[in-house]
Amino acid sequence: MTTNPPTPQRPAAAPGASAPMAFLSMAPGAAIAVAAKGLTKHFGNFEAVGGIDFDVYEGECFGLLGPNGAGKSTTIRMICCLTGRTAGSLSVLGIPAEPGQRAIKSQLGVVSQEDYLDPALTVRENIEIHGRFYGLSPQVASERAAELLEFMQLDGKAGQQVRALSGGMRRRLVIARALMGRPRLLVLDEPTTGLDPQARILVWRKVRELKAQGVTVLLTTHYMDEAQRLCDRLVVIDHGHILEAGRPRELIERLVGRECLECPDLDAAAAEQLAAALSPEDEAWHEWQGDSWVLFSPNLARILDRWVAAAIAPPLSYRRPAGLEDVFLRLTGRELRD
Amino acid sequence: MLWPRFTKGALMVFRRDFLSWVKYYRSSVLLNFGEPLTNLLALGFGLGAYVTKMSGDPFVDFIGPGLLAVTAMNAVTFDMSFEAYDRLNENGLYLSMITAPLHPAEIVGGEYLWEACRSLLYGLVFLVVLLPLGIVHSWWALLLPLPLLVTGMLFAGPALWVATTAKNHEQLFYYFTLVITPMFMFSGVFFPLTHLPPIIRDFILLTPLVHVVNLTRALILGQFPATLWQDVLWIVGYTLLFMVLPGRRLARRLMD
């Protein structure tokens, strides 16, 4: 970026204020798949997760969003019984989560960020042996492997070495493998990172099909369009704390409004001029998203008319519905994360 | 200290190792036999032409049984150092095993079972090589599978501990350069320890390989020194002691 962007003006309501409590009472009576209360994890002096509360209901797709280093992966690892917690409580499928808790792990399917596959084995062997790790008999493992390879559209590849697979196929195989134990809870840690659009669409379709079969899905992703499509509810976490929680549509309307005006490649002076022409009645706020200056307001039409009349309307601009990406950027800021 | 668990899950880890071995056995057999076979032929028949007797036996008879023990040790050590390092750090195999409901102690158990079989397999094939050379002198050699199985477990523990501790491949080489190779040279494979200074001999007797060499030599040549029971005790003791080494470390690496 060549220009020094102005500090975005934000509406009065502070992000995170009392929202999680309202969120918890949204679906009373639904069975709870994951319940976290004051969940905390320290690594030495570093606080990776700083006391978070959330419930995941059975049968929903729940999103865990946040920048790199926000505490998502640590939270996932605690849920998968791969690491202990420092404080707070965590129950998964009604069982207290402890490292190595087999009663939980046997009902879990995990798709980790990296496509860890056994390079020595074929596609079919990879998922069959994983089924055997879950305690399946040879017959059941073999039947289920065939069924899941078909489900993930890999049935033509069963005899191949995994080295020969494309990135998209590897990912699908990891997902098929995670389903070998017929999980009640499927954990997807960035399931579509690095995939081409066709492969992403296939993964989304499969996640919806699984949800329709009653599988609870816990998803982390960096793609806000993905979260918006798949998640029934989500939390945005950063620096180990929950910033906001809710349904995607509700979060968007509450935090950034229905629509916005995006002005690509605007220079800083022009943006300042436009900002100066805003009045408090416009209920507007704006921010830089890369090289685009974006204006959020429930009164966009009125503002545009005024700009046109004053002959200061930007040369290039378009109105678009506000999305989860706008929410995410507003909550977590623009600084690059490692 | 964490005891390995020999459960049904461990058997599946064993099964995975077997499936993988079946794919690669051609190249891996060559790798593990090339060196001891070269040693046997070059030293046994080359040097053996000059050194005709060693402790009263033909030189090739003396080194053959020792090289069998070394073959078993190396087959296990390579697998549990380089391969296990990759399973832990490179290809995520152990991580995918513990996301399925396996415990790290079951992974260790499965790896031990497989290494026991590996040691047996490679030891027996080497025995088959020794047979036509007329080196096997006793029916007691039929008992070899037992010490070979135990030897696999014995050397699997320390190697897996090294694999879970090493930060890179280079550090694994240290294990070979500083531990495995000196043990190979000084454990009575090529020459008896009788003429070494007592302090060096006593030190060597504190290491495990020498006892395995004594035992395999006794069974293959049918000569049983009065101190053989001590070798057996050392082997069993070290096996139990080393068995608990890597479990805790692997668990910590996988579930911090």
XYZ file of C-alpha atoms in Angstrom:
594
model
C 0.000 0.000 0.000
C 1.366 3.374 -0.975
C -0.919 5.598 1.065
C -1.296 5.754 4.763
C -4.961 4.902 5.317
C -6.983 6.864 7.864
C -8.146 5.100 10.992
C -11.534 3.564 10.269
C -14.403 5.128 12.114
C -16.496 2.564 13.897
C -20.031 2.591 15.186
C -20.523 3.074 18.909
C -21.335 -0.547 19.860
C -18.093 -2.179 20.951
C -17.537 -5.554 19.327
C -18.154 -8.423 21.656
C -20.240 -6.541 24.198
C -22.521 -9.123 25.823
C -23.130 -10.825 22.487
C -22.010 -14.357 23.473
C -24.624 -14.608 26.218
C -27.485 -13.772 23.887
C -25.987 -16.252 21.471
C -25.997 -19.093 23.984
C -29.719 -18.887 24.483
C -30.498 -19.042 20.786
C -31.509 -22.668 20.584
C -32.734 -23.774 23.984
C -33.288 -27.478 24.393
C -31.033 -28.599 21.528
C -28.576 -31.351 22.431
C -25.085 -30.012 22.930
C -22.172 -31.651 21.096
C -19.409 -29.443 22.466
C -19.632 -27.292 25.584
C -16.715 -25.022 26.483
C -16.772 -22.844 29.600
C -13.871 -20.588 30.476
C -11.714 -22.827 28.302
C -8.090 -21.744 28.729
C -4.771 -22.997 27.414
C -1.343 -21.641 28.282
C 1.975 -22.659 26.746
C 4.435 -21.463 29.369
C 3.689 -17.756 29.712
C 1.866 -17.571 26.408
C -1.902 -17.588 26.590
C -3.095 -19.363 23.442
C -6.742 -19.569 24.516
C -7.904 -17.108 27.155
C -11.121 -18.400 28.688
C -13.670 -18.897 25.930
C -17.313 -19.971 26.215
C -19.263 -21.572 23.424
C -21.688 -24.411 22.760
C -21.948 -26.432 19.581
C -25.374 -27.992 19.047
C -25.774 -31.455 17.642
C -26.504 -31.480 13.932
C -25.281 -27.978 13.165
C -22.228 -26.684 11.375
C -20.310 -24.467 13.753
C -17.534 -22.163 12.572
C -14.421 -21.165 14.443
C -12.993 -18.147 12.641
C -9.995 -16.021 13.375
C -6.655 -14.882 11.988
C -3.546 -17.069 12.215
C -2.472 -17.461 15.820
C -5.940 -16.604 17.151
C -6.196 -19.842 19.120
C -8.357 -21.846 16.701
C -6.019 -24.787 16.296
C -5.334 -25.051 20.024
C -9.082 -25.079 20.677
C -9.516 -27.787 18.049
C -6.697 -29.827 19.575
C -8.345 -29.667 22.986
C -11.670 -30.786 21.516
C -9.936 -33.675 19.714
C -8.332 -34.764 23.023
C -4.867 -34.140 21.616
C -3.864 -31.667 24.281
C -5.013 -30.810 27.790
C -6.495 -27.548 28.982
C -5.022 -25.198 31.570
C -8.351 -24.130 33.056
C -12.082 -24.140 32.424
C -14.272 -27.014 31.386
C -14.774 -28.777 28.099
C -17.158 -31.560 27.310
C -17.433 -33.257 23.942
C -20.463 -35.453 23.145
C -21.317 -35.366 26.832
C -17.912 -36.668 27.966
C -15.290 -34.521 29.728
C -12.432 -33.980 27.260
C -9.035 -35.164 28.471
C -5.925 -35.907 26.394
C -6.213 -39.369 24.881
C -9.896 -39.790 25.849
C -10.823 -42.769 23.722
C -14.569 -42.549 24.391
C -14.569 -39.178 22.616
C -11.988 -39.936 19.968
C -13.839 -43.007 18.752
C -16.841 -40.794 17.901
C -14.749 -38.113 16.201
C -13.541 -37.667 12.643
C -10.650 -35.283 12.211
C -9.478 -33.563 9.045
C -6.262 -31.818 9.996
C -4.800 -28.861 8.151
C -2.074 -30.884 6.466
C -2.929 -33.808 4.214
C -1.153 -36.440 6.252
C -1.433 -39.669 4.286
C 0.593 -42.848 4.462
C 2.947 -42.571 1.470
C 3.657 -46.303 1.465
C 0.044 -47.388 1.071
C -2.532 -47.203 -1.684
C -5.623 -45.026 -1.509
C -7.787 -47.916 -0.356
C -5.235 -49.223 2.145
C -4.868 -45.757 3.630
C -8.467 -45.525 4.676
C -8.969 -49.209 5.440
C -6.145 -49.230 7.972
C -7.529 -46.053 9.510
C -10.838 -47.853 9.954
C -8.967 -50.687 11.636
C -7.444 -48.134 14.040
C -11.052 -47.348 14.954
C -11.521 -51.017 15.759
C -13.524 -52.009 12.669
C -13.425 -55.604 11.506
C -11.681 -56.273 8.156
C -15.026 -56.762 6.378
C -16.626 -53.609 7.756
C -13.465 -51.576 7.073
C -13.354 -52.799 3.500
C -17.065 -52.180 2.836
C -16.981 -48.752 4.397
C -13.807 -47.815 2.510
C -15.483 -48.669 -0.798
C -18.589 -46.728 0.199
C -16.630 -43.636 1.284
C -14.318 -43.630 -1.721
C -17.443 -43.534 -3.834
C -18.966 -40.812 -1.651
C -15.844 -38.647 -2.073
C -15.658 -39.561 -5.797
C -12.368 -41.394 -5.475
C -13.576 -44.884 -6.401
C -11.519 -44.862 -9.608
C -8.354 -44.229 -7.606
C -8.628 -47.004 -5.005
C -5.566 -48.948 -6.162
C -3.283 -45.949 -6.726
C -0.403 -44.831 -4.559
C -1.280 -41.631 -2.716
C 1.763 -39.908 -4.245
C -0.040 -39.914 -7.585
C -3.002 -37.916 -6.258
C -3.636 -34.225 -6.906
C -4.078 -31.814 -3.999
C -7.845 -31.932 -4.307
C -7.909 -35.714 -4.353
C -5.611 -35.941 -1.325
C -7.947 -33.664 0.602
C -10.978 -35.709 -0.386
C -9.163 -38.838 0.735
C -8.360 -37.270 4.115
C -12.056 -36.411 4.493
C -13.088 -39.946 3.493
C -10.601 -41.286 6.043
C -12.047 -39.083 8.778
C -15.468 -40.625 8.096
C -14.299 -44.243 8.530
C -15.350 -44.305 12.182
C -18.870 -42.984 11.359
C -18.201 -39.882 13.498
C -20.927 -38.014 15.359
C -18.691 -34.960 15.291
C -16.597 -34.105 12.256
C -13.781 -31.621 12.804
C -12.622 -29.832 9.664
C -9.531 -27.697 10.170
C -9.248 -25.479 7.074
C -10.662 -28.167 4.792
C -10.406 -26.236 1.507
C -7.137 -24.345 1.890
C -5.135 -24.719 -1.310
C -7.941 -26.313 -3.315
C -9.140 -25.183 -6.729
C -12.711 -23.827 -6.989
C -14.134 -27.100 -8.329
C -12.666 -29.089 -5.452
C -13.917 -26.528 -2.925
C -17.446 -26.769 -4.280
C -17.329 -30.565 -4.016
C -16.137 -30.367 -0.400
C -18.925 -27.910 0.445
C -21.523 -30.193 -1.104
C -20.215 -33.166 0.863
C -20.229 -31.221 4.126
C -23.885 -30.303 3.517
C -24.725 -33.938 2.758
C -23.062 -35.055 5.973
C -24.944 -32.422 7.922
C -28.171 -33.660 6.386
C -27.267 -37.111 7.719
C -27.109 -35.628 11.213
C -23.335 -35.243 11.594
C -22.261 -32.268 13.680
C -19.552 -30.286 11.923
C -16.945 -28.067 13.520
C -15.180 -25.958 10.903
C -12.273 -23.566 10.874
C -11.546 -21.600 7.756
C -9.887 -18.454 6.436
C -12.452 -18.175 3.669
C -15.354 -16.038 4.772
C -17.504 -17.027 1.810
C -17.048 -20.629 2.920
C -18.074 -19.838 6.498
C -21.060 -17.846 5.250
C -22.189 -20.762 3.075
C -21.677 -23.601 5.513
C -21.969 -22.361 9.084
C -25.217 -22.225 10.992
C -23.455 -20.312 13.723
C -19.923 -19.178 14.301
C -17.576 -17.418 16.652
C -14.820 -15.017 15.669
C -11.815 -15.404 17.940
C -8.615 -13.417 18.147
C -5.744 -13.433 20.645
C -7.456 -16.315 22.421
C -10.736 -14.498 23.063
C -14.154 -14.594 21.450
C -14.879 -11.273 19.753
C -18.321 -12.045 18.401
C -20.700 -14.954 18.078
C -23.877 -15.545 16.120
C -25.441 -16.608 12.871
C -23.601 -15.298 9.794
C -26.536 -13.193 8.511
C -27.266 -11.784 11.946
C -23.604 -10.877 12.544
C -23.350 -9.117 9.215
C -26.471 -7.027 9.774
C -25.602 -6.195 13.358
C -21.953 -5.324 12.816
C -21.615 -3.925 9.312
C -25.141 -3.515 7.935
C -26.770 -4.870 4.816
C -24.704 -3.235 2.145
C -21.698 -1.103 1.411
C -20.081 0.985 -1.288
C -16.674 -0.195 -2.394
C -14.368 2.262 -4.165
C -11.368 0.422 -5.634
C -8.033 2.208 -6.164
C -9.117 5.413 -4.467
C -6.303 7.734 -3.427
C -6.070 8.869 0.168
C -6.824 12.550 -0.550
C -10.038 11.688 -2.406
C -11.060 9.376 0.403
C -10.527 12.138 2.950
C -12.651 14.481 0.889
C -15.459 11.924 0.728
C -15.208 11.213 4.449
C -15.364 14.929 5.230
C -18.630 15.189 3.312
C -20.341 12.665 5.603
C -22.640 13.808 8.360
C -23.606 12.046 11.625
C -27.143 11.454 10.271
C -25.655 9.224 7.584
C -24.739 6.694 10.318
C -21.801 5.845 8.099
C -18.378 4.389 8.801
C -15.614 3.474 6.442
C -12.406 1.520 6.255
C -9.644 0.513 3.896
C -9.692 -3.048 2.625
C -6.427 -3.287 0.726
C -6.539 -0.534 -1.905
C -10.306 -0.230 -1.703
C -12.035 2.377 0.393
C -15.291 0.891 1.672
C -18.211 2.881 3.037
C -20.859 1.225 5.208
C -24.152 2.979 5.852
C -27.886 2.264 5.882
C -28.248 5.496 3.869
C -25.996 4.829 0.898
C -28.462 6.127 -1.704
C -28.743 9.485 0.038
C -24.974 9.818 0.369
C -24.403 8.956 -3.282
C -26.986 11.546 -4.411
C -25.220 14.175 -2.359
C -21.803 13.266 -3.812
C -23.153 13.458 -7.337
C -24.706 16.857 -6.632
C -21.407 18.084 -5.190
C -19.498 16.524 -8.116
C -17.167 14.587 -5.819
C -18.451 11.072 -6.555
C -15.525 8.644 -6.966
C -14.804 7.615 -10.577
C -15.212 3.927 -9.836
C -17.452 2.472 -7.164
C -19.981 -0.285 -6.732
C -22.621 -1.159 -4.190
C -22.517 -4.691 -2.887
C -24.129 -6.644 -0.053
C -21.989 -6.573 3.068
C -20.502 -9.975 3.923
C -18.780 -11.952 6.601
C -15.417 -10.803 5.265
C -16.348 -7.230 6.213
C -17.296 -8.429 9.686
C -14.045 -10.312 10.001
C -11.890 -7.376 8.908
C -13.758 -5.021 11.160
C -13.304 -7.288 14.177
C -9.734 -8.384 13.649
C -8.243 -5.326 11.963
C -6.039 -4.990 8.942
C -2.626 -5.910 10.347
C -0.941 -8.858 8.750
C -0.683 -11.927 10.999
C 2.128 -14.424 11.007
C 8.538 -44.005 31.630
C 5.578 -45.333 29.772
C 5.107 -49.018 29.069
C 4.159 -49.917 25.530
C 0.657 -51.341 25.191
C 0.264 -54.494 23.168
C -3.407 -54.066 22.332
C -5.596 -54.707 19.300
C -4.746 -51.162 18.234
C -1.045 -52.008 18.475
C -1.675 -54.993 16.212
C -3.138 -52.615 13.623
C 0.002 -50.455 13.795
C 1.934 -53.685 13.208
C -0.332 -54.440 10.282
C 0.307 -51.033 8.781
C 4.077 -51.554 9.025
C 3.749 -54.963 7.417
C 1.658 -53.595 4.506
C 4.240 -50.900 3.951
C 7.140 -53.371 4.167
C 5.581 -55.651 1.570
C 5.779 -52.748 -0.898
C 9.393 -51.961 -0.238
C 10.968 -55.221 0.836
C 13.060 -55.655 -2.294
C 15.019 -52.455 -1.865
C 15.024 -52.680 1.913
C 16.314 -56.260 1.986
C 19.190 -55.309 -0.303
C 20.017 -52.338 1.911
C 20.122 -54.413 5.052
C 22.019 -57.360 3.587
C 24.468 -55.652 1.320
C 26.723 -54.507 4.116
C 26.922 -57.576 6.376
C 27.161 -59.850 3.351
C 30.048 -57.776 1.992
C 31.695 -57.946 5.391
C 31.216 -61.675 5.569
C 32.630 -62.348 2.124
C 35.443 -59.783 2.125
C 36.579 -60.289 5.697
C 35.579 -63.917 6.154
C 37.156 -65.236 2.993
C 39.548 -62.399 2.147
C 41.073 -61.658 5.508
C 40.178 -65.200 6.597
C 42.828 -66.515 4.195
C 45.436 -64.936 6.483
C 43.659 -65.171 9.839
C 42.902 -68.850 9.743
C 41.761 -69.393 13.293
C 39.969 -67.159 15.758
C 39.503 -68.612 19.264
C 39.976 -72.005 17.708
C 37.308 -71.550 14.989
C 37.780 -70.762 11.292
C 37.572 -66.968 10.929
C 34.433 -67.049 8.783
C 32.721 -69.288 11.356
C 33.638 -66.784 14.021
C 32.285 -63.660 12.302
C 29.239 -65.238 10.612
C 27.057 -65.543 13.751
C 28.176 -62.093 14.940
C 27.169 -60.534 11.632
C 23.793 -62.209 11.951
C 23.244 -60.344 15.224
C 24.427 -57.104 13.586
C 22.074 -57.604 10.659
C 19.139 -57.904 13.033
C 20.267 -54.838 14.994
C 20.684 -52.703 11.880
C 17.403 -53.753 10.301
C 15.609 -52.574 13.424
C 17.719 -49.498 14.069
C 17.323 -48.061 10.556
C 13.569 -48.508 10.693
C 13.089 -47.090 14.168
C 15.367 -44.096 13.632
C 14.983 -42.704 10.102
C 11.576 -44.176 9.328
C 10.102 -43.379 12.725
C 11.516 -39.850 12.549
C 9.649 -39.326 9.286
C 6.476 -40.863 10.673
C 6.643 -38.380 13.528
C 7.940 -35.267 11.789
C 7.491 -35.524 8.043
C 4.496 -37.521 6.909
C 2.314 -37.153 9.997
C 1.624 -40.863 10.248
C 1.732 -40.961 14.047
C -0.453 -37.868 14.230
C -3.115 -39.433 12.032
C -2.908 -42.550 14.209
C -3.677 -40.635 17.391
C -6.569 -38.734 15.823
C -8.001 -42.179 15.321
C -8.473 -43.570 18.798
C -4.954 -44.903 19.292
C -2.775 -44.074 22.282
C 0.939 -43.277 21.783
C 1.746 -46.297 23.981
C -0.152 -48.463 21.489
C 1.847 -46.984 18.629
C 5.044 -47.878 20.502
C 3.656 -51.365 21.193
C 2.828 -51.888 17.523
C 6.235 -50.678 16.421
C 7.945 -53.075 18.868
C 5.916 -56.016 17.589
C 6.885 -55.164 14.047
C 10.564 -54.644 14.881
C 10.632 -58.011 16.637
C 9.374 -59.583 13.410
C 11.743 -57.539 11.307
C 14.681 -58.713 13.373
C 13.461 -62.296 13.038
C 12.958 -61.967 9.304
C 16.316 -60.410 8.504
C 18.153 -62.647 10.956
C 16.649 -65.810 9.471
C 17.400 -64.791 5.899
C 20.997 -64.203 6.973
C 20.994 -67.641 8.544
C 19.920 -69.061 5.196
C 22.963 -67.330 3.667
C 25.214 -68.894 6.326
C 23.891 -72.428 5.731
C 25.487 -73.180 2.328
C 28.736 -71.636 3.565
C 28.897 -74.410 6.149
C 28.974 -71.987 9.051
C 25.969 -73.403 10.917
C 27.304 -76.244 13.032
C 24.538 -77.005 15.484
C 20.859 -77.901 15.658
C 20.675 -75.376 18.461
C 20.435 -72.796 15.677
C 16.761 -73.800 15.459
C 16.296 -71.808 18.671
C 17.527 -68.589 17.006
C 14.042 -67.123 16.396
C 13.633 -66.523 20.110
C 16.732 -64.354 20.639
C 16.064 -62.645 17.298
C 12.558 -61.594 18.370
C 13.917 -60.255 21.646
C 16.788 -58.491 19.862
C 14.264 -56.619 17.710
C 12.552 -55.249 20.800
C 15.895 -54.540 22.478
C 17.184 -52.234 19.737
C 13.811 -50.719 18.817
C 13.495 -48.834 22.118
C 16.682 -46.744 22.024
C 16.338 -46.024 18.293
C 12.752 -44.814 18.720
C 13.852 -42.696 21.661
C 16.505 -41.105 19.428
C 13.900 -40.539 16.696
C 11.555 -38.767 19.093
C 14.423 -36.640 20.446
C 16.317 -35.708 17.258
C 15.647 -32.305 15.743
C 16.768 -33.282 12.244
C 18.146 -36.164 10.185
C 21.757 -35.161 10.953
C 21.236 -35.865 14.618
C 20.113 -39.383 13.713
C 23.466 -39.976 12.047
C 25.139 -39.215 15.369
C 23.389 -42.210 16.833
C 24.925 -44.393 14.150
C 28.366 -42.818 14.307
C 28.648 -42.647 18.067
C 26.667 -45.678 19.190
C 25.816 -48.234 16.534
C 29.067 -48.316 14.565
C 31.429 -48.498 17.601
C 29.222 -51.226 19.054
C 29.457 -53.072 15.754
C 33.256 -52.820 15.750
C 33.928 -53.680 19.390
C 31.247 -56.176 20.405
C 33.233 -59.296 19.615
C 31.951 -59.627 16.067
C 35.389 -59.595 14.438
C 37.658 -60.518 17.334
C 37.189 -61.983 20.809
C 37.338 -59.580 23.736
C 39.760 -61.788 25.705
C 42.905 -59.883 24.745
C 41.529 -56.392 25.368
C 42.576 -54.480 28.509
C 40.163 -55.484 31.325
C 38.755 -51.960 31.765
C 37.791 -51.724 28.081
C 36.401 -55.242 28.148
C 34.269 -54.441 31.185
C 32.969 -51.332 29.487
C 32.043 -53.292 26.362
C 30.229 -55.838 28.531
C 27.960 -52.987 29.656
C 26.653 -52.549 26.101
C 23.911 -54.771 24.684
C 25.188 -56.004 21.308
C 28.065 -58.087 22.694
C 25.619 -60.279 24.604
C 23.469 -60.856 21.542
C 26.608 -61.786 19.574
C 27.655 -64.271 22.274
C 24.233 -65.871 22.249
C 23.855 -66.187 18.473
C 27.400 -67.544 18.217
C 26.720 -70.129 20.903
C 23.556 -71.334 19.140
C 25.045 -71.425 15.659
C 28.364 -73.037 16.584
C 26.900 -75.192 19.337
C 29.516 -74.006 21.844
C 28.139 -72.929 25.195
C 30.511 -70.982 27.449
C 29.756 -71.172 31.165
C 28.948 -67.439 31.238
C 26.180 -67.641 28.636
C 23.419 -67.317 31.214
C 24.809 -63.874 32.041
C 24.439 -62.826 28.401
C 20.818 -63.978 28.476
C 20.194 -61.971 31.644
C 21.762 -58.840 30.144
C 19.640 -59.164 27.000
C 16.400 -59.585 28.925
C 17.309 -56.798 31.357
C 18.214 -54.306 28.651
C 15.124 -55.170 26.647
C 12.860 -54.419 29.611
C 14.823 -51.299 30.512
C 14.839 -49.832 26.991
C 11.226 -50.760 26.351
C 9.928 -47.927 28.523
C 12.258 -45.285 27.030
C 10.364 -43.760 24.088
C 6.695 -43.932 25.171
C 6.509 -40.816 27.329
C 8.529 -38.810 24.849
C 6.379 -39.813 21.918
C 3.256 -38.973 23.899
C 4.643 -35.541 24.716
C 5.590 -34.889 21.111
C 2.152 -35.880 19.867
C -0.014 -34.452 22.659
C 1.726 -31.403 24.155
